PDB file of C-alpha atoms and ligand atoms in Angstrom:
ATOM      1  CA  MET A   1     -64.946  35.161  -5.737  1.00  0.00           C
ATOM      2  CA  LYS A   2     -61.943  33.218  -4.559  1.00  0.00           C
ATOM      3  CA  ALA A   3     -62.087  29.655  -5.846  1.00  0.00           C
ATOM      4  CA  GLY A   4     -60.149  26.952  -7.653  1.00  0.00           C
ATOM      5  CA  VAL A   5     -59.916  23.315  -8.581  1.00  0.00           C
ATOM      6  CA  ILE A   6     -57.998  20.792  -6.495  1.00  0.00           C
ATOM      7  CA  GLY A   7     -56.487  17.618  -7.914  1.00  0.00           C
ATOM      8  CA  TYR A   8     -53.269  15.711  -8.526  1.00  0.00           C
ATOM      9  CA  PRO A   9     -52.140  16.175 -11.246  1.00  0.00           C
ATOM     10  CA  ILE A  10     -54.120  19.291 -12.140  1.00  0.00           C
ATOM     11  CA  GLN A  11     -52.577  20.873 -15.266  1.00  0.00           C
ATOM     12  CA  HIS A  12     -55.116  19.163 -17.558  1.00  0.00           C
ATOM     13  CA  SER A  13     -58.153  20.784 -15.922  1.00  0.00           C
ATOM     14  CA  LYS A  14     -60.328  23.000 -18.121  1.00  0.00           C
ATOM     15  CA  SER A  15     -62.105  24.501 -15.099  1.00  0.00           C
ATOM     16  CA  PRO A  16     -59.873  27.625 -14.848  1.00  0.00           C
ATOM     17  CA  VAL A  17     -60.712  28.553 -18.468  1.00  0.00           C
ATOM     18  CA  ILE A  18     -64.443  28.132 -17.811  1.00  0.00           C
ATOM     19  CA  HIS A  19     -64.591  30.109 -14.564  1.00  0.00           C
ATOM     20  CA  GLN A  20     -62.241  32.865 -15.776  1.00  0.00           C
ATOM     21  CA  TYR A  21     -64.480  33.287 -18.827  1.00  0.00           C
ATOM     22  CA  TRP A  22     -67.523  33.826 -16.582  1.00  0.00           C
ATOM     23  CA  LEU A  23     -65.607  36.095 -14.170  1.00  0.00           C
ATOM     24  CA  ASP A  24     -64.623  38.295 -17.136  1.00  0.00           C
ATOM     25  CA  LYS A  25     -68.082  38.164 -18.700  1.00  0.00           C
ATOM     26  CA  HIS A  26     -69.806  39.255 -15.490  1.00  0.00           C
ATOM     27  CA  LYS A  27     -67.020  41.708 -14.584  1.00  0.00           C
ATOM     28  CA  ILE A  28     -66.504  40.033 -11.236  1.00  0.00           C
ATOM     29  CA  ASN A  29     -63.316  40.763  -9.380  1.00  0.00           C
ATOM     30  CA  GLY A  30     -62.124  37.284  -8.488  1.00  0.00           C
ATOM     31  CA  SER A  31     -59.732  34.456  -9.054  1.00  0.00           C
ATOM     32  CA  TYR A  32     -59.958  30.787  -9.947  1.00  0.00           C
ATOM     33  CA  GLN A  33     -56.747  28.795  -9.615  1.00  0.00           C
ATOM     34  CA  SER A  34     -55.519  25.282 -10.329  1.00  0.00           C
ATOM     35  CA  ILE A  35     -54.364  23.944  -6.974  1.00  0.00           C
ATOM     36  CA  GLU A  36     -52.203  20.832  -6.955  1.00  0.00           C
ATOM     37  CA  ILE A  37     -52.686  18.812  -3.775  1.00  0.00           C
ATOM     38  CA  LYS A  38     -51.070  15.446  -3.156  1.00  0.00           C
ATOM     39  CA  PRO A  39     -53.460  12.899  -1.573  1.00  0.00           C
ATOM     40  CA  GLU A  40     -51.485  12.743   1.669  1.00  0.00           C
ATOM     41  CA  ASN A  41     -51.780  16.537   2.144  1.00  0.00           C
ATOM     42  CA  LEU A  42     -55.487  16.822   1.389  1.00  0.00           C
ATOM     43  CA  GLU A  43     -56.860  17.755   4.811  1.00  0.00           C
ATOM     44  CA  VAL A  44     -54.068  20.195   5.745  1.00  0.00           C
ATOM     45  CA  LYS A  45     -54.228  21.986   2.386  1.00  0.00           C
ATOM     46  CA  ILE A  46     -58.019  22.263   2.522  1.00  0.00           C
ATOM     47  CA  ARG A  47     -57.785  23.913   5.958  1.00  0.00           C
ATOM     48  CA  GLU A  48     -55.337  26.398   4.410  1.00  0.00           C
ATOM     49  CA  LEU A  49     -57.846  27.249   1.656  1.00  0.00           C
ATOM     50  CA  VAL A  50     -60.558  27.798   4.299  1.00  0.00           C
ATOM     51  CA  ASN A  51     -58.256  30.096   6.291  1.00  0.00           C
ATOM     52  CA  GLN A  52     -57.303  31.983   3.121  1.00  0.00           C
ATOM     53  CA  GLY A  53     -60.965  32.929   2.626  1.00  0.00           C
ATOM     54  CA  TYR A  54     -61.821  30.695  -0.329  1.00  0.00           C
ATOM     55  CA  ASN A  55     -65.539  30.596  -1.275  1.00  0.00           C
ATOM     56  CA  GLY A  56     -65.056  27.022  -2.425  1.00  0.00           C
ATOM     57  CA  PHE A  57     -63.407  24.764  -4.954  1.00  0.00           C
ATOM     58  CA  ASN A  58     -64.005  22.065  -7.517  1.00  0.00           C
ATOM     59  CA  VAL A  59     -62.625  18.626  -6.854  1.00  0.00           C
ATOM     60  CA  THR A  60     -61.089  16.278  -9.383  1.00  0.00           C
ATOM     61  CA  ILE A  61     -59.109  13.040  -9.419  1.00  0.00           C
ATOM     62  CA  PRO A  62     -57.919  11.622  -6.990  1.00  0.00           C
ATOM     63  CA  HIS A  63     -59.821  13.534  -4.261  1.00  0.00           C
ATOM     64  CA  LYS A  64     -63.485  13.053  -5.239  1.00  0.00           C
ATOM     65  CA  GLU A  65     -64.097  10.334  -2.641  1.00  0.00           C
ATOM     66  CA  ASN A  66     -61.630  11.291   0.115  1.00  0.00           C
ATOM     67  CA  ILE A  67     -63.119  14.766   0.350  1.00  0.00           C
ATOM     68  CA  PHE A  68     -66.301  13.252   1.851  1.00  0.00           C
ATOM     69  CA  LYS A  69     -64.795  12.870   5.302  1.00  0.00           C
ATOM     70  CA  ILE A  70     -63.465  16.439   5.287  1.00  0.00           C
ATOM     71  CA  CYS A  71     -66.812  18.001   4.351  1.00  0.00           C
ATOM     72  CA  ASP A  72     -69.141  19.086   7.166  1.00  0.00           C
ATOM     73  CA  GLU A  73     -72.173  18.234   5.018  1.00  0.00           C
ATOM     74  CA  VAL A  74     -72.627  16.330   1.771  1.00  0.00           C
ATOM     75  CA  ASN A  75     -75.867  16.504  -0.200  1.00  0.00           C
ATOM     76  CA  GLU A  76     -77.985  13.649  -1.557  1.00  0.00           C
ATOM     77  CA  ALA A  77     -76.627  13.914  -5.125  1.00  0.00           C
ATOM     78  CA  ALA A  78     -73.015  13.534  -3.991  1.00  0.00           C
ATOM     79  CA  LYS A  79     -73.924  10.662  -1.665  1.00  0.00           C
ATOM     80  CA  LYS A  80     -75.796   8.751  -4.374  1.00  0.00           C
ATOM     81  CA  ILE A  81     -73.120   9.464  -6.998  1.00  0.00           C
ATOM     82  CA  GLY A  82     -70.414   8.540  -4.486  1.00  0.00           C
ATOM     83  CA  ALA A  83     -68.237  11.536  -5.316  1.00  0.00           C
ATOM     84  CA  VAL A  84     -68.005  15.239  -4.494  1.00  0.00           C
ATOM     85  CA  ASN A  85     -66.975  17.522  -7.364  1.00  0.00           C
ATOM     86  CA  THR A  86     -67.874  20.901  -5.836  1.00  0.00           C
ATOM     87  CA  VAL A  87     -67.366  22.332  -2.355  1.00  0.00           C
ATOM     88  CA  VAL A  88     -68.933  25.543  -1.098  1.00  0.00           C
ATOM     89  CA  ILE A  89     -67.353  27.133   1.994  1.00  0.00           C
ATOM     90  CA  LYS A  90     -69.642  29.134   4.290  1.00  0.00           C
ATOM     91  CA  ASP A  91     -68.690  30.284   7.802  1.00  0.00           C
ATOM     92  CA  LYS A  92     -65.596  28.057   7.534  1.00  0.00           C
ATOM     93  CA  LYS A  93     -67.822  25.000   6.952  1.00  0.00           C
ATOM     94  CA  LEU A  94     -67.512  22.791   3.879  1.00  0.00           C
ATOM     95  CA  PHE A  95     -70.622  21.759   1.906  1.00  0.00           C
ATOM     96  CA  GLY A  96     -70.033  19.084  -0.718  1.00  0.00           C
ATOM     97  CA  THR A  97     -72.147  18.434  -3.785  1.00  0.00           C
ATOM     98  CA  ASN A  98     -71.914  16.775  -7.177  1.00  0.00           C
ATOM     99  CA  THR A  99     -72.991  18.631 -10.324  1.00  0.00           C
ATOM    100  CA  ASP A 100     -72.149  15.996 -12.974  1.00  0.00           C
ATOM    101  CA  ALA A 101     -75.740  14.745 -13.253  1.00  0.00           C
ATOM    102  CA  PHE A 102     -76.973  18.332 -13.626  1.00  0.00           C
ATOM    103  CA  GLY A 103     -74.309  18.881 -16.310  1.00  0.00           C
ATOM    104  CA  PHE A 104     -75.349  15.835 -18.302  1.00  0.00           C
ATOM    105  CA  ILE A 105     -79.094  16.555 -18.135  1.00  0.00           C
ATOM    106  CA  GLN A 106     -78.752  20.279 -18.875  1.00  0.00           C
ATOM    107  CA  ASN A 107     -76.488  19.572 -21.838  1.00  0.00           C
ATOM    108  CA  ILE A 108     -79.187  17.434 -23.444  1.00  0.00           C
ATOM    109  CA  LYS A 109     -81.981  19.852 -22.539  1.00  0.00           C
ATOM    110  CA  SER A 110     -80.029  22.781 -23.982  1.00  0.00           C
ATOM    111  CA  CYS A 111     -79.836  20.961 -27.329  1.00  0.00           C
ATOM    112  CA  GLN A 112     -83.458  19.847 -27.592  1.00  0.00           C
ATOM    113  CA  PRO A 113     -86.670  19.804 -25.540  1.00  0.00           C
ATOM    114  CA  ILE A 114     -86.995  16.389 -23.955  1.00  0.00           C
ATOM    115  CA  ASP A 115     -89.284  14.595 -21.509  1.00  0.00           C
ATOM    116  CA  PHE A 116     -87.090  11.901 -19.978  1.00  0.00           C
ATOM    117  CA  SER A 117     -90.079  10.229 -18.324  1.00  0.00           C
ATOM    118  CA  LYS A 118     -91.085   8.946 -21.756  1.00  0.00           C
ATOM    119  CA  LYS A 119     -87.605   7.671 -22.646  1.00  0.00           C
ATOM    120  CA  LYS A 120     -85.737   4.380 -22.497  1.00  0.00           C
ATOM    121  CA  ALA A 121     -81.955   4.652 -22.451  1.00  0.00           C
ATOM    122  CA  LEU A 122     -79.127   2.286 -23.308  1.00  0.00           C
ATOM    123  CA  ILE A 123     -76.024   3.252 -21.337  1.00  0.00           C
ATOM    124  CA  LEU A 124     -72.616   1.929 -22.325  1.00  0.00           C
ATOM    125  CA  GLY A 125     -70.215   1.890 -19.370  1.00  0.00           C
ATOM    126  CA  ALA A 126     -70.508   1.673 -15.586  1.00  0.00           C
ATOM    127  CA  GLY A 127     -67.681   3.873 -14.288  1.00  0.00           C
ATOM    128  CA  GLY A 128     -67.870   7.075 -12.229  1.00  0.00           C
ATOM    129  CA  ALA A 129     -69.476   9.194 -14.937  1.00  0.00           C
ATOM    130  CA  SER A 130     -72.075   6.521 -15.650  1.00  0.00           C
ATOM    131  CA  ARG A 131     -73.144   6.523 -11.999  1.00  0.00           C
ATOM    132  CA  ALA A 132     -73.753  10.296 -12.120  1.00  0.00           C
ATOM    133  CA  ILE A 133     -75.657  10.020 -15.402  1.00  0.00           C
ATOM    134  CA  ILE A 134     -77.860   7.203 -14.106  1.00  0.00           C
ATOM    135  CA  PHE A 135     -78.619   9.268 -10.995  1.00  0.00           C
ATOM    136  CA  GLY A 136     -79.533  12.241 -13.231  1.00  0.00           C
ATOM    137  CA  LEU A 137     -81.779  10.179 -15.499  1.00  0.00           C
ATOM    138  CA  LEU A 138     -83.559   8.578 -12.526  1.00  0.00           C
ATOM    139  CA  GLU A 139     -84.156  12.017 -11.003  1.00  0.00           C
ATOM    140  CA  GLU A 140     -85.753  13.013 -14.320  1.00  0.00           C
ATOM    141  CA  GLY A 141     -88.036   9.980 -14.067  1.00  0.00           C
ATOM    142  CA  VAL A 142     -86.575   8.033 -17.000  1.00  0.00           C
ATOM    143  CA  GLN A 143     -88.768   5.053 -17.955  1.00  0.00           C
ATOM    144  CA  GLU A 144     -86.053   2.393 -18.181  1.00  0.00           C
ATOM    145  CA  ILE A 145     -82.276   2.108 -18.305  1.00  0.00           C
ATOM    146  CA  ILE A 146     -80.576  -0.766 -20.090  1.00  0.00           C
ATOM    147  CA  LEU A 147     -77.028  -0.825 -18.756  1.00  0.00           C
ATOM    148  CA  THR A 148     -74.023  -2.662 -20.127  1.00  0.00           C
ATOM    149  CA  ASN A 149     -70.378  -2.732 -19.198  1.00  0.00           C
ATOM    150  CA  ARG A 150     -67.316  -4.778 -20.148  1.00  0.00           C
ATOM    151  CA  THR A 151     -66.993  -5.717 -16.450  1.00  0.00           C
ATOM    152  CA  ILE A 152     -70.546  -6.775 -15.625  1.00  0.00           C
ATOM    153  CA  GLU A 153     -70.002  -6.703 -11.825  1.00  0.00           C
ATOM    154  CA  LYS A 154     -69.658  -2.921 -11.972  1.00  0.00           C
ATOM    155  CA  ALA A 155     -72.975  -2.643 -13.806  1.00  0.00           C
ATOM    156  CA  GLU A 156     -74.595  -4.883 -11.186  1.00  0.00           C
ATOM    157  CA  LYS A 157     -73.479  -2.431  -8.485  1.00  0.00           C
ATOM    158  CA  LEU A 158     -75.060   0.512 -10.302  1.00  0.00           C
ATOM    159  CA  LYS A 159     -78.320  -1.423 -10.625  1.00  0.00           C
ATOM    160  CA  GLN A 160     -78.754  -0.823  -6.871  1.00  0.00           C
ATOM    161  CA  LEU A 161     -79.567   2.813  -7.673  1.00  0.00           C
ATOM    162  CA  ASN A 162     -82.985   1.555  -8.849  1.00  0.00           C
ATOM    163  CA  PRO A 163     -83.346  -2.208  -9.369  1.00  0.00           C
ATOM    164  CA  GLN A 164     -86.854  -1.805 -10.879  1.00  0.00           C
ATOM    165  CA  LYS A 165     -85.777   0.540 -13.647  1.00  0.00           C
ATOM    166  CA  ILE A 166     -82.263  -0.692 -14.447  1.00  0.00           C
ATOM    167  CA  LYS A 167     -81.753  -3.835 -16.504  1.00  0.00           C
ATOM    168  CA  ILE A 168     -78.264  -5.276 -17.044  1.00  0.00           C
ATOM    169  CA  ILE A 169     -77.221  -6.866 -20.315  1.00  0.00           C
ATOM    170  CA  ASN A 170     -73.936  -8.385 -21.486  1.00  0.00           C
ATOM    171  CA  TRP A 171     -71.499  -6.111 -23.307  1.00  0.00           C
ATOM    172  CA  GLU A 172     -71.488  -8.470 -26.306  1.00  0.00           C
ATOM    173  CA  GLU A 173     -75.273  -8.249 -26.793  1.00  0.00           C
ATOM    174  CA  LYS A 174     -75.665  -4.450 -26.704  1.00  0.00           C
ATOM    175  CA  GLU A 175     -76.514  -4.162 -30.406  1.00  0.00           C
ATOM    176  CA  ASN A 176     -79.538  -6.463 -29.931  1.00  0.00           C
ATOM    177  CA  PHE A 177     -81.164  -3.883 -27.637  1.00  0.00           C
ATOM    178  CA  LEU A 178     -80.696  -0.809 -29.824  1.00  0.00           C
ATOM    179  CA  ASN A 179     -84.183  -1.162 -31.316  1.00  0.00           C
ATOM    180  CA  GLN A 180     -85.750  -0.746 -27.831  1.00  0.00           C
ATOM    181  CA  VAL A 181     -84.304   2.637 -26.877  1.00  0.00           C
ATOM    182  CA  ASP A 182     -84.796   6.368 -27.458  1.00  0.00           C
ATOM    183  CA  LEU A 183     -81.413   7.347 -26.038  1.00  0.00           C
ATOM    184  CA  LEU A 184     -77.963   5.844 -26.599  1.00  0.00           C
ATOM    185  CA  ILE A 185     -75.318   7.129 -24.199  1.00  0.00           C
ATOM    186  CA  ASN A 186     -71.622   6.301 -24.286  1.00  0.00           C
ATOM    187  CA  THR A 187     -70.041   6.813 -20.869  1.00  0.00           C
ATOM    188  CA  THR A 188     -66.991   4.624 -21.518  1.00  0.00           C
ATOM    189  CA  SER A 189     -63.612   6.104 -22.374  1.00  0.00           C
ATOM    190  CA  LEU A 190     -63.722   4.257 -25.711  1.00  0.00           C
ATOM    191  CA  GLY A 191     -63.390   6.736 -28.585  1.00  0.00           C
ATOM    192  CA  MET A 192     -61.250   9.111 -26.584  1.00  0.00           C
ATOM    193  CA  LYS A 193     -57.967  10.341 -28.095  1.00  0.00           C
ATOM    194  CA  ASP A 194     -55.280   7.649 -27.628  1.00  0.00           C
ATOM    195  CA  GLN A 195     -57.894   5.047 -26.537  1.00  0.00           C
ATOM    196  CA  ASN A 196     -59.474   2.212 -28.500  1.00  0.00           C
ATOM    197  CA  PRO A 197     -62.458   3.236 -30.646  1.00  0.00           C
ATOM    198  CA  LEU A 198     -65.981   2.225 -29.657  1.00  0.00           C
ATOM    199  CA  THR A 199     -67.044  -0.426 -32.153  1.00  0.00           C
ATOM    200  CA  ILE A 200     -70.809  -0.627 -32.483  1.00  0.00           C
ATOM    201  CA  ASN A 201     -73.179  -1.296 -35.363  1.00  0.00           C
ATOM    202  CA  LEU A 202     -76.127   1.116 -35.134  1.00  0.00           C
ATOM    203  CA  GLU A 203     -78.242  -0.696 -37.736  1.00  0.00           C
ATOM    204  CA  ASN A 204     -80.978  -1.606 -35.184  1.00  0.00           C
ATOM    205  CA  LEU A 205     -81.269   1.910 -33.743  1.00  0.00           C
ATOM    206  CA  SER A 206     -84.307   4.037 -34.644  1.00  0.00           C
ATOM    207  CA  SER A 207     -83.224   7.095 -36.646  1.00  0.00           C
ATOM    208  CA  LYS A 208     -85.159   9.231 -34.110  1.00  0.00           C
ATOM    209  CA  ALA A 209     -83.066   8.007 -31.160  1.00  0.00           C
ATOM    210  CA  LEU A 210     -80.808  10.599 -29.569  1.00  0.00           C
ATOM    211  CA  VAL A 211     -77.144   9.609 -29.419  1.00  0.00           C
ATOM    212  CA  THR A 212     -74.757  11.245 -26.980  1.00  0.00           C
ATOM    213  CA  ASP A 213     -71.140  10.636 -26.066  1.00  0.00           C
ATOM    214  CA  ILE A 214     -69.564  12.141 -22.967  1.00  0.00           C
ATOM    215  CA  VAL A 215     -66.102  11.847 -24.509  1.00  0.00           C
ATOM    216  CA  TYR A 216     -65.276  15.308 -25.887  1.00  0.00           C
ATOM    217  CA  ASN A 217     -61.708  14.813 -27.103  1.00  0.00           C
ATOM    218  CA  PRO A 218     -62.281  14.459 -30.014  1.00  0.00           C
ATOM    219  CA  LEU A 219     -65.572  16.355 -30.018  1.00  0.00           C
ATOM    220  CA  MET A 220     -66.972  14.264 -32.851  1.00  0.00           C
ATOM    221  CA  THR A 221     -66.252  10.715 -31.739  1.00  0.00           C
ATOM    222  CA  SER A 222     -66.697   7.868 -34.189  1.00  0.00           C
ATOM    223  CA  LEU A 223     -70.005   7.019 -32.435  1.00  0.00           C
ATOM    224  CA  LEU A 224     -71.350  10.535 -33.008  1.00  0.00           C
ATOM    225  CA  THR A 225     -70.108  10.650 -36.612  1.00  0.00           C
ATOM    226  CA  GLN A 226     -71.733   7.314 -37.348  1.00  0.00           C
ATOM    227  CA  ALA A 227     -75.014   8.421 -35.709  1.00  0.00           C
ATOM    228  CA  LYS A 228     -75.040  11.778 -37.499  1.00  0.00           C
ATOM    229  CA  ASP A 229     -74.359  10.154 -40.866  1.00  0.00           C
ATOM    230  CA  ARG A 230     -77.464   7.969 -40.498  1.00  0.00           C
ATOM    231  CA  GLY A 231     -79.616  10.947 -39.464  1.00  0.00           C
ATOM    232  CA  ASN A 232     -79.843  10.523 -35.686  1.00  0.00           C
ATOM    233  CA  PRO A 233     -79.929  13.633 -33.483  1.00  0.00           C
ATOM    234  CA  ILE A 234     -76.641  13.897 -31.557  1.00  0.00           C
ATOM    235  CA  VAL A 235     -75.340  15.745 -28.502  1.00  0.00           C
ATOM    236  CA  THR A 236     -71.579  16.141 -27.994  1.00  0.00           C
ATOM    237  CA  GLY A 237     -69.872  15.732 -24.611  1.00  0.00           C
ATOM    238  CA  ILE A 238     -68.341  19.166 -24.114  1.00  0.00           C
ATOM    239  CA  GLY A 239     -71.630  20.636 -22.900  1.00  0.00           C
ATOM    240  CA  MET A 240     -71.699  18.283 -19.913  1.00  0.00           C
ATOM    241  CA  LEU A 241     -68.355  19.685 -18.766  1.00  0.00           C
ATOM    242  CA  LEU A 242     -69.547  23.269 -19.240  1.00  0.00           C
ATOM    243  CA  HIS A 243     -72.972  22.855 -17.648  1.00  0.00           C
ATOM    244  CA  GLN A 244     -71.629  21.009 -14.593  1.00  0.00           C
ATOM    245  CA  ALA A 245     -69.565  24.107 -13.778  1.00  0.00           C
ATOM    246  CA  ARG A 246     -72.589  26.442 -13.640  1.00  0.00           C
ATOM    247  CA  PRO A 247     -74.016  25.595 -10.176  1.00  0.00           C
ATOM    248  CA  ALA A 248     -70.561  26.052  -8.593  1.00  0.00           C
ATOM    249  CA  PHE A 249     -70.180  29.508 -10.113  1.00  0.00           C
ATOM    250  CA  GLU A 250     -73.688  30.369  -8.932  1.00  0.00           C
ATOM    251  CA  ALA A 251     -72.989  29.175  -5.395  1.00  0.00           C
ATOM    252  CA  TRP A 252     -69.821  31.280  -5.199  1.00  0.00           C
ATOM    253  CA  THR A 253     -71.107  34.464  -6.889  1.00  0.00           C
ATOM    254  CA  GLY A 254     -74.918  34.405  -6.878  1.00  0.00           C
ATOM    255  CA  ILE A 255     -74.949  34.468 -10.699  1.00  0.00           C
ATOM    256  CA  MET A 256     -76.033  31.455 -12.758  1.00  0.00           C
ATOM    257  CA  PRO A 257     -73.832  31.768 -15.864  1.00  0.00           C
ATOM    258  CA  GLU A 258     -74.695  30.726 -19.420  1.00  0.00           C
ATOM    259  CA  VAL A 259     -73.004  28.205 -21.663  1.00  0.00           C
ATOM    260  CA  THR A 260     -72.232  29.844 -25.020  1.00  0.00           C
ATOM    261  CA  LYS A 261     -70.607  28.715 -28.276  1.00  0.00           C
ATOM    262  CA  ASP A 262     -67.841  31.210 -27.566  1.00  0.00           C
ATOM    263  CA  LEU A 263     -67.058  29.507 -24.238  1.00  0.00           C
ATOM    264  CA  GLU A 264     -67.188  26.092 -25.923  1.00  0.00           C
ATOM    265  CA  GLN A 265     -64.617  27.239 -28.506  1.00  0.00           C
ATOM    266  CA  LYS A 266     -62.295  28.593 -25.795  1.00  0.00           C
ATOM    267  CA  VAL A 267     -62.425  25.329 -23.842  1.00  0.00           C
ATOM    268  CA  LEU A 268     -61.852  23.193 -26.936  1.00  0.00           C
ATOM    269  CA  LEU A 269     -58.733  25.161 -27.966  1.00  0.00           C
TER     270      LEU A 269
HETATM  271  N1  NAP B   1     -68.088  15.345 -20.728  1.00  0.00           N
HETATM  272  C1  NAP B   1     -67.811  15.356 -19.434  1.00  0.00           C
HETATM  273  O1  NAP B   1     -68.080  16.334 -18.726  1.00  0.00           O
HETATM  274  C2  NAP B   1     -67.221  14.136 -18.791  1.00  0.00           C
HETATM  275  C3  NAP B   1     -67.358  13.939 -17.405  1.00  0.00           C
HETATM  276  C4  NAP B   1     -66.791  12.789 -16.836  1.00  0.00           C
HETATM  277  C5  NAP B   1     -66.110  11.883 -17.634  1.00  0.00           C
HETATM  278  N2  NAP B   1     -65.999  12.128 -18.969  1.00  0.00           N
HETATM  279  C6  NAP B   1     -65.295  11.139 -19.831  1.00  0.00           C
HETATM  280  O2  NAP B   1     -66.020   9.920 -19.725  1.00  0.00           O
HETATM  281  C7  NAP B   1     -65.137   8.806 -19.804  1.00  0.00           C
HETATM  282  C8  NAP B   1     -65.367   7.892 -18.602  1.00  0.00           C
HETATM  283  O3  NAP B   1     -65.051   8.577 -17.408  1.00  0.00           O
HETATM  284  P1  NAP B   1     -65.211   7.881 -15.965  1.00  0.00           P
HETATM  285  O4  NAP B   1     -64.804   8.882 -14.980  1.00  0.00           O
HETATM  286  O5  NAP B   1     -66.526   7.212 -15.832  1.00  0.00           O
HETATM  287  O6  NAP B   1     -64.073   6.746 -16.053  1.00  0.00           O
HETATM  288  P2  NAP B   1     -63.998   5.351 -15.282  1.00  0.00           P
HETATM  289  O7  NAP B   1     -64.700   5.413 -13.978  1.00  0.00           O
HETATM  290  O8  NAP B   1     -62.578   4.947 -15.335  1.00  0.00           O
HETATM  291  O9  NAP B   1     -64.861   4.345 -16.242  1.00  0.00           O
HETATM  292  C9  NAP B   1     -64.375   3.980 -17.494  1.00  0.00           C
HETATM  293  C10 NAP B   1     -65.444   3.186 -18.253  1.00  0.00           C
HETATM  294  O10 NAP B   1     -64.956   2.881 -19.561  1.00  0.00           O
HETATM  295  C11 NAP B   1     -64.990   1.453 -19.746  1.00  0.00           C
HETATM  296  N3  NAP B   1     -63.886   1.021 -20.610  1.00  0.00           N
HETATM  297  C12 NAP B   1     -62.602   1.442 -20.591  1.00  0.00           C
HETATM  298  N4  NAP B   1     -61.878   0.777 -21.522  1.00  0.00           N
HETATM  299  C13 NAP B   1     -62.731  -0.093 -22.127  1.00  0.00           C
HETATM  300  C14 NAP B   1     -62.597  -1.068 -23.174  1.00  0.00           C
HETATM  301  N5  NAP B   1     -61.407  -1.252 -23.768  1.00  0.00           N
HETATM  302  N6  NAP B   1     -63.692  -1.756 -23.553  1.00  0.00           N
HETATM  303  C15 NAP B   1     -64.897  -1.554 -22.934  1.00  0.00           C
HETATM  304  N7  NAP B   1     -65.089  -0.670 -21.962  1.00  0.00           N
HETATM  305  C16 NAP B   1     -64.014   0.065 -21.547  1.00  0.00           C
HETATM  306  C17 NAP B   1     -64.861   0.896 -18.351  1.00  0.00           C
HETATM  307  O11 NAP B   1     -65.277  -0.445 -18.341  1.00  0.00           O
HETATM  308  P3  NAP B   1     -64.718  -1.458 -17.209  1.00  0.00           P
HETATM  309  O12 NAP B   1     -65.524  -1.174 -15.988  1.00  0.00           O
HETATM  310  O13 NAP B   1     -64.951  -2.795 -17.769  1.00  0.00           O
HETATM  311  O14 NAP B   1     -63.256  -1.144 -17.013  1.00  0.00           O
HETATM  312  C18 NAP B   1     -65.785   1.852 -17.587  1.00  0.00           C
HETATM  313  O15 NAP B   1     -67.139   1.540 -17.837  1.00  0.00           O
HETATM  314  C19 NAP B   1     -63.734   9.399 -19.884  1.00  0.00           C
HETATM  315  O16 NAP B   1     -63.356   9.427 -21.237  1.00  0.00           O
HETATM  316  C20 NAP B   1     -63.890  10.813 -19.357  1.00  0.00           C
HETATM  317  O17 NAP B   1     -62.958  11.711 -19.909  1.00  0.00           O
HETATM  318  C21 NAP B   1     -66.539  13.218 -19.563  1.00  0.00           C
END
């Protein structure tokens, strides 16, 4: 396997740790590199990777949208999510996909059995990650999504993914809807290290509702701590990052790798 992750800057990426772990585990002779590419050099550098025999690469900020026009084909998930995070190269052709929705859904499923078609979700945030998560939940047949965002116009745009199932509410009234949902999902950057905390009173939330936060630095955000303390089941955000990497590794090697506690520890270090 010859692969990597492209971005600018790229030092922060955890992807090399994840893929090297799986290469070692499966005793595959291969490499996975961080590849810094400035936006203005994107197309030229990608052609170089193709000519160097790369099997593919992951894509991170700021290339997730610009890569569309360089790909020969882009699948439905990437089109609906509006971003490509994985490229597979075959016969010098580039196939773009997005595995973030898969990562989110698999992370939850790996923590507990769940039938999303019987669930109502309250989603906080309407950025890039939220779009992928909404796509994933809709694919799973979720019953209803209540969506809120500080900037309501961005939530209104995401409603287009399924106007029948997505209901928009004001950011200030989110606590009033907690009693209606089985899933509470934070997709905002609130709670992340060096960001403002997410301030929310969970009083109205059923103690059976599942609470998940896609922020994973810190792993236990204040939302998750608060939910755990009142007895709600919780799912941390690191698993989304780990699970989204699995289909790329499979496409490049033919092996679908596992997410283990050991891998989680290595990535959190
Ligand atoms: N676990 C994983 O695998 C994974 C994957 C992707 C992302 N993430 C994490 O998820 C977070 C969001 O990522 P993203 O790519 O969706 O970012 P993004 O597109 O920039 O969206 C950021 C979201 O946070 C909201 N927000 C930011 N500051 C806020 C504030 N002070 N009050 C209320 N809302 C605020 C934004 O609201 P406005 O629209 O009003 O600005 C928007 O909804 C980041 O922390 C990222 O690290 C984790």
